[in-house]
XYZ file of N, CA and C in Angstrom:
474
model
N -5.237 -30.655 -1.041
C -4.507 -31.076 0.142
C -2.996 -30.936 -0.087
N -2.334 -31.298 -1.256
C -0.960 -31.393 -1.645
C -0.701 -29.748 -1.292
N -1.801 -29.010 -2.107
C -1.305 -27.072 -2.041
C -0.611 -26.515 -0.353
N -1.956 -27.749 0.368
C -1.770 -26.825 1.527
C -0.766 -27.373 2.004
N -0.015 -28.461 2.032
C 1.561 -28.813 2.828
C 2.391 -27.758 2.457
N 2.098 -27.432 0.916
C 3.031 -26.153 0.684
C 3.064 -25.070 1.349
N 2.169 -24.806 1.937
C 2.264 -23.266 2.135
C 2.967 -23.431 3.131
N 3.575 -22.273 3.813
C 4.388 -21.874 4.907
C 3.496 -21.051 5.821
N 3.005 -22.421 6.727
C 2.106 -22.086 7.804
C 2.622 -20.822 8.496
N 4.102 -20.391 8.879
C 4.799 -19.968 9.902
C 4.894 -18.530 10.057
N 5.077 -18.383 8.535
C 4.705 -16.802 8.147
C 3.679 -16.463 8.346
N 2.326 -17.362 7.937
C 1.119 -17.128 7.863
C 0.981 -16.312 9.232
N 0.910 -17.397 10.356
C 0.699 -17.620 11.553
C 1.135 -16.099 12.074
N 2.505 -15.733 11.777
C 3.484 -14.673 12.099
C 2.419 -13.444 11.931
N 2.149 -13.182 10.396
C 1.332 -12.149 10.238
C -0.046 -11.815 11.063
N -0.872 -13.493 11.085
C -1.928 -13.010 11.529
C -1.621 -12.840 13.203
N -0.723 -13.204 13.650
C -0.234 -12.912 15.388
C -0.265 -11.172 15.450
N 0.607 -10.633 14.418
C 0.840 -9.224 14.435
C 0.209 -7.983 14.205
N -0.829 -8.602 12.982
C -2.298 -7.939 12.596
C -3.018 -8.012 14.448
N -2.834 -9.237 14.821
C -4.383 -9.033 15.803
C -3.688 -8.263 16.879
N -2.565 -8.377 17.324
C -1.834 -7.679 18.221
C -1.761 -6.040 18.211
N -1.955 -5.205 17.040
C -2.122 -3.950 16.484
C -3.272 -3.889 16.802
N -4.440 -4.290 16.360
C -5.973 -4.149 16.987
C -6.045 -4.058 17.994
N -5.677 -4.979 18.680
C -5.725 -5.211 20.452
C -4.829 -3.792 21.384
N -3.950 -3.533 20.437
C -3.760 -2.300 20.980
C -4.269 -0.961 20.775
N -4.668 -0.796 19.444
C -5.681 -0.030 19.186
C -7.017 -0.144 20.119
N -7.640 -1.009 20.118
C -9.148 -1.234 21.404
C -8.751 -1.202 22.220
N -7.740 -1.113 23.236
C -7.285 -1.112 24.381
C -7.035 0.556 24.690
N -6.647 1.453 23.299
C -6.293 3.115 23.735
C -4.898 3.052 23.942
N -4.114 1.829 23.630
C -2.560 2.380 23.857
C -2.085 3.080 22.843
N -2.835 3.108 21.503
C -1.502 4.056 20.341
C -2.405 5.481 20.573
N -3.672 5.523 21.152
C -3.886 6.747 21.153
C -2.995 7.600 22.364
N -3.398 6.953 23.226
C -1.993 7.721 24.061
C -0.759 7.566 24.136
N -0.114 6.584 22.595
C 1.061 7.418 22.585
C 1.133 8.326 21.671
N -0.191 8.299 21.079
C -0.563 10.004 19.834
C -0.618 10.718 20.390
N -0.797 11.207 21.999
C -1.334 12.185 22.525
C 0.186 12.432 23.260
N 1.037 11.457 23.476
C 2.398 12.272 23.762
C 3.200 12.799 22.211
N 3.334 12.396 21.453
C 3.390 12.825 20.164
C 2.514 13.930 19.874
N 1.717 14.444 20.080
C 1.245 15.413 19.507
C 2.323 16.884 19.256
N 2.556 17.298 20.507
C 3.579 18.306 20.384
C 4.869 18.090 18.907
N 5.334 16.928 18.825
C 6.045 16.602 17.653
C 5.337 16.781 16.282
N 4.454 16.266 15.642
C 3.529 16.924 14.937
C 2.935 18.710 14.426
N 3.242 18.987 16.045
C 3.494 20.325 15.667
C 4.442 21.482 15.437
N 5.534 20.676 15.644
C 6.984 21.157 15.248
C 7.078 21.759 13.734
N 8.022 22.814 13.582
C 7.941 23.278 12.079
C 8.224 21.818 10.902
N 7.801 22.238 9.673
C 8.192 21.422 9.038
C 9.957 21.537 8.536
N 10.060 20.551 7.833
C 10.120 19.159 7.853
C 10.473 18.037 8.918
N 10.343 18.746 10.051
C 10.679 18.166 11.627
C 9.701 16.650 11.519
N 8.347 16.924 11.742
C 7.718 15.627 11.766
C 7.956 14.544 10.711
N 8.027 14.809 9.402
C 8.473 14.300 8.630
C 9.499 12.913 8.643
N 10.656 14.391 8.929
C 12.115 13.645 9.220
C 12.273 12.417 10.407
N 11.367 13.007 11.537
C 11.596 12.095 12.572
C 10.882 10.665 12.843
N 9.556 11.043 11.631
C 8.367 9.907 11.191
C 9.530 8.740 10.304
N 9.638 9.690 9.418
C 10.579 8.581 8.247
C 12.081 7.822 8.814
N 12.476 8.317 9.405
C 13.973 7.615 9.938
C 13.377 6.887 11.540
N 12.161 7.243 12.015
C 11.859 6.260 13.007
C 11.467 5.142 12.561
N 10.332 4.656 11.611
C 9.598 3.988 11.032
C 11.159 2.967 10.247
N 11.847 3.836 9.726
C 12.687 3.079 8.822
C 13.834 2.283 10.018
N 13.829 3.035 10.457
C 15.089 2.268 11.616
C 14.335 1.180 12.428
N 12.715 1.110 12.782
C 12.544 0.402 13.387
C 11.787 -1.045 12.214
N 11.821 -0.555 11.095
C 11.684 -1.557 10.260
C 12.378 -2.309 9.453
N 13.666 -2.051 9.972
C 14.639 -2.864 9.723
C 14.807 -4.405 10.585
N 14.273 -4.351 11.327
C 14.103 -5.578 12.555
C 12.672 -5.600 12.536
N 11.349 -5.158 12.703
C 10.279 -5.560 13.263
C 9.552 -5.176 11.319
N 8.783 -6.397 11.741
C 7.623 -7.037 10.785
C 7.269 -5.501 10.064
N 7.222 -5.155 8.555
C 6.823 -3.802 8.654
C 5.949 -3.617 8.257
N 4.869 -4.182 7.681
C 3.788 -3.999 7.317
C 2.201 -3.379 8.710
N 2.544 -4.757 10.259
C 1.843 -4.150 11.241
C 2.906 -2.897 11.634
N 4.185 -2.922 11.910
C 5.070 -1.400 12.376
C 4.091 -0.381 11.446
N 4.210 -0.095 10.092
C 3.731 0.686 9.322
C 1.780 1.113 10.018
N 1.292 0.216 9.860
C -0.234 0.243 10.692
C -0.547 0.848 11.948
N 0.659 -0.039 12.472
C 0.518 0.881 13.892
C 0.872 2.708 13.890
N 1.999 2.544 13.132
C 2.099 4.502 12.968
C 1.095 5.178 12.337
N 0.622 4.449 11.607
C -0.487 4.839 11.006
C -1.506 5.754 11.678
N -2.132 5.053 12.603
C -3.037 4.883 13.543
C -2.528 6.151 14.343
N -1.003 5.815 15.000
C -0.425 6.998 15.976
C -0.739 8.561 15.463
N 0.116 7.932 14.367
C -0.112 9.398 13.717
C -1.195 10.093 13.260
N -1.821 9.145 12.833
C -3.649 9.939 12.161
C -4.125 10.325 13.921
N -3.843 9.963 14.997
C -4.850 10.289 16.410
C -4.057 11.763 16.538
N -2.511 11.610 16.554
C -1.842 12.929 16.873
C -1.867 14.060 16.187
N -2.002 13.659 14.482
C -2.548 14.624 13.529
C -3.991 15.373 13.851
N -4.641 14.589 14.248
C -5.861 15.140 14.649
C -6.002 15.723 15.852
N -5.343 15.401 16.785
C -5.018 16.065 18.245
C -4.115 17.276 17.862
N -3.080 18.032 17.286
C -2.618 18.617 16.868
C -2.871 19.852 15.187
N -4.144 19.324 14.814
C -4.226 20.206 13.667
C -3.547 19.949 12.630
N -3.077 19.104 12.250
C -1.897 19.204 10.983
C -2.466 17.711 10.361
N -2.248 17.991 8.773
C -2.155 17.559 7.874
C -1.333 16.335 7.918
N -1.414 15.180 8.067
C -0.481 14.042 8.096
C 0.087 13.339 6.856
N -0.896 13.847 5.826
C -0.960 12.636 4.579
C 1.142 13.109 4.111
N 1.591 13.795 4.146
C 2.866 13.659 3.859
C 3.435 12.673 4.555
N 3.720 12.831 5.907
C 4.007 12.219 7.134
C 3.553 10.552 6.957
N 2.487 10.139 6.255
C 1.837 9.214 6.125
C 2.556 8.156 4.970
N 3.097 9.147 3.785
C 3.765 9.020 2.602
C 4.988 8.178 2.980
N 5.546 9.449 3.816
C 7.006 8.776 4.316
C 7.249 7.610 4.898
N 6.333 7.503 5.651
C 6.135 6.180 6.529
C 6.227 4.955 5.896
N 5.434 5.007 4.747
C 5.027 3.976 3.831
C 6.069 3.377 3.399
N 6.732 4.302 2.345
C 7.842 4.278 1.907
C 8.998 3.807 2.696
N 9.265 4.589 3.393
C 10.401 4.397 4.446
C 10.169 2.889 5.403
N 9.244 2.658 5.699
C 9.319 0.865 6.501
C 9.181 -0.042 5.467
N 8.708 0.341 4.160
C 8.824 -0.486 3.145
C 10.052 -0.737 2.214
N 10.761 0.370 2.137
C 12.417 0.271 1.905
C 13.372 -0.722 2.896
N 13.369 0.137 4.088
C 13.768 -0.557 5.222
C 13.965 -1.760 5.574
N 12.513 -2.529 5.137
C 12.271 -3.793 5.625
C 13.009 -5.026 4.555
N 13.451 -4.538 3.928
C 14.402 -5.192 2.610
C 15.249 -5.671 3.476
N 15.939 -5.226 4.604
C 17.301 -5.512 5.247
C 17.309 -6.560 5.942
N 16.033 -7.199 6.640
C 16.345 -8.364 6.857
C 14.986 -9.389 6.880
N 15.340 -10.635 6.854
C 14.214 -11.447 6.574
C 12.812 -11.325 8.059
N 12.868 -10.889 9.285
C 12.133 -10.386 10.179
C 11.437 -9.609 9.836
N 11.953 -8.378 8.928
C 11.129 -7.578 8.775
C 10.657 -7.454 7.511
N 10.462 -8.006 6.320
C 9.711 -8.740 5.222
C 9.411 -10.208 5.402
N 8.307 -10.562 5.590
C 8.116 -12.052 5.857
C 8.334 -12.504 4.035
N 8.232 -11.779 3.058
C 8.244 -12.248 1.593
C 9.827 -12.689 1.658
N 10.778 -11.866 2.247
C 12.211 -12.247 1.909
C 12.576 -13.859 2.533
N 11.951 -13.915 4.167
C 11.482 -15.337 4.837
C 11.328 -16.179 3.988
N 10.249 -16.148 3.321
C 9.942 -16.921 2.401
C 10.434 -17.388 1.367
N 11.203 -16.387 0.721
C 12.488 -16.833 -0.352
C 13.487 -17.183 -0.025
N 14.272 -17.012 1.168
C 15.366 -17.838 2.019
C 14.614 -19.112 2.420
N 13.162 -19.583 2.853
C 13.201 -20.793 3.031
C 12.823 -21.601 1.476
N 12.726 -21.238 0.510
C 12.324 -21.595 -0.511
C 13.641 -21.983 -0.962
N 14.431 -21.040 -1.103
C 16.167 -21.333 -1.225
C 16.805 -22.604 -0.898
N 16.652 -22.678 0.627
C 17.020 -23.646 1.180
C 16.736 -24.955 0.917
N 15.016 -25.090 0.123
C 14.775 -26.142 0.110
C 15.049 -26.752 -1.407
N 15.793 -25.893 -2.035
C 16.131 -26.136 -3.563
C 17.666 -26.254 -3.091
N 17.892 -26.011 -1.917
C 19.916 -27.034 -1.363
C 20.418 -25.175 -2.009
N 20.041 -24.290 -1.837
C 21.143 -23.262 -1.635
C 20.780 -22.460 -0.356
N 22.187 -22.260 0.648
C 22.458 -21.665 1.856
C 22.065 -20.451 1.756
N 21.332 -19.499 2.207
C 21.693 -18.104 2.296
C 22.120 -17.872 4.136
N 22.898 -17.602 4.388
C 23.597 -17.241 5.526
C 22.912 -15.668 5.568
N 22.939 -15.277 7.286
C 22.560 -14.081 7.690
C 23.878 -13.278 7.462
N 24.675 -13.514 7.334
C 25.726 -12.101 6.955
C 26.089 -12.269 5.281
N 25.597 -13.170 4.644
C 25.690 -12.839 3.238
C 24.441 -12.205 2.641
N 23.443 -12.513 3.160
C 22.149 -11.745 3.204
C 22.075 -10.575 3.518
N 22.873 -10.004 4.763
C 22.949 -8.899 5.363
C 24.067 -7.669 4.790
N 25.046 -8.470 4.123
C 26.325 -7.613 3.105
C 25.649 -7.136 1.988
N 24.901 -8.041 1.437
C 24.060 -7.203 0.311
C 22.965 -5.851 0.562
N 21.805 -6.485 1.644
C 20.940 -5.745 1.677
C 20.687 -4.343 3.053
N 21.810 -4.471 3.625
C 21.815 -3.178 4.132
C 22.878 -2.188 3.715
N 23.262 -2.855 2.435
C 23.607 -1.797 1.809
C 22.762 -0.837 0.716
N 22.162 -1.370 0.011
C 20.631 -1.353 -0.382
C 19.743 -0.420 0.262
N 19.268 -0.752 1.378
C 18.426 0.165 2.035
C 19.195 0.976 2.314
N 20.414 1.431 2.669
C 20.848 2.865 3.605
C 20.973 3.345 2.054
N 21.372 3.139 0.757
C 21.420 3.536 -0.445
C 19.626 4.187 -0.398
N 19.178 3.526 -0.601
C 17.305 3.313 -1.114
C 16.844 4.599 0.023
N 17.241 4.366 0.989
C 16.609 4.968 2.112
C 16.956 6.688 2.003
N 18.090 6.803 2.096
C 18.816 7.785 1.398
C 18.336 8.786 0.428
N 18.316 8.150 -0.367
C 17.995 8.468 -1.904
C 16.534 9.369 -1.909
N 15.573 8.252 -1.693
C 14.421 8.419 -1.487
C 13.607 9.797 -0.441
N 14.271 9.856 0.558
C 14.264 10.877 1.427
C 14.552 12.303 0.547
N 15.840 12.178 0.358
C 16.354 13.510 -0.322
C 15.330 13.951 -1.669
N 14.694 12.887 -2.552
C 14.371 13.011 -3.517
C 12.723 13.795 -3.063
N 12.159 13.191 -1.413
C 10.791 13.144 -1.249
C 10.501 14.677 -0.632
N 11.814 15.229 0.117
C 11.581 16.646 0.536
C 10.898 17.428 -0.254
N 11.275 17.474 -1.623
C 10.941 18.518 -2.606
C 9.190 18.380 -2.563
N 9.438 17.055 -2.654
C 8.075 16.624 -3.376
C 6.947 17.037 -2.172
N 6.899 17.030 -1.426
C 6.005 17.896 -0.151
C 6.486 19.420 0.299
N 7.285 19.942 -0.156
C 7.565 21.454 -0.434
C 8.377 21.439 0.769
N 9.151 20.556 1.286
C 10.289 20.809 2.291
C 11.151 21.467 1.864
N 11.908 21.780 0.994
C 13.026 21.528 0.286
C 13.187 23.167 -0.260
């Protein structure tokens, strides 16, 4: 009983809201038809899909939760890959990577960082959103960066 006061219902709650919300759109047919407007993108020369997978995913996982963001492209992309003929697992790579870098930048979009700012707090040290934010989006546009340039090669973009 003591364990469970500990935990941080809020995150919990957060995740499982966002997990079921991705399903529900999946059974409903909304990410397939937005795979099916995506498809044409997919079939763009390479490193086009790539580029536009990894800096979408990363830009939008800088603010939104990235673990369901990441799931949901997932999904988009494996329907449009398959509607289009092409090979995704690169495209798939980037994604990963890239909303998982990304999501370093703010506590919304890692619920683990959430969790260590409220853990912080309750040991009496402040973390403020712009001292939080001076560090770690500098970090990711570094990380993000880096990683990209380094990943072209590695799927024969380059």
């Amino acid at each position: 009983v003591v364990v469970l006061r500990r935990v941080e219902w809020r995150a919990l709650m957060f995740y499982a809201t966002l997990f079921g919300l991705v399903g529900g759109l999946e059974r409903l047919g909304i990410l397939e038809a937005i795979a099916a407007q995506l498809t044409p993108l997919l079939e763009a020369p390479d490193p086009v899909p790539y580029t536009v997978f990894y800096w979408l995913v990363a830009g939008l996982s800088t603010f939104i939760e990235h673990d369901a963001l990441l799931l949901t492209f997932l999904y988009i992309v494996r329907d449009a890959a398959e509607m289009a003929g092409v090979d995704p697992w690169p495209i798939y790579w980037g994604m990963a990577w890239s909303a998982t870098l990304a999501s370093n930048a703010t506590t919304a979009a890692a619920p683990a960082l959430y969790v260590a700012v409220v853990i912080a707090e309750k040991h009496g040290y402040r973390v403020t959103a712009r001292t939080f934010l001076r560090h770690s989006l500098v970090y990711v546009a570094l990380s993000l960066a880096i990683h990209y340039a380094l990943s072209l090669p590695v799927w024969g973009y380059a």
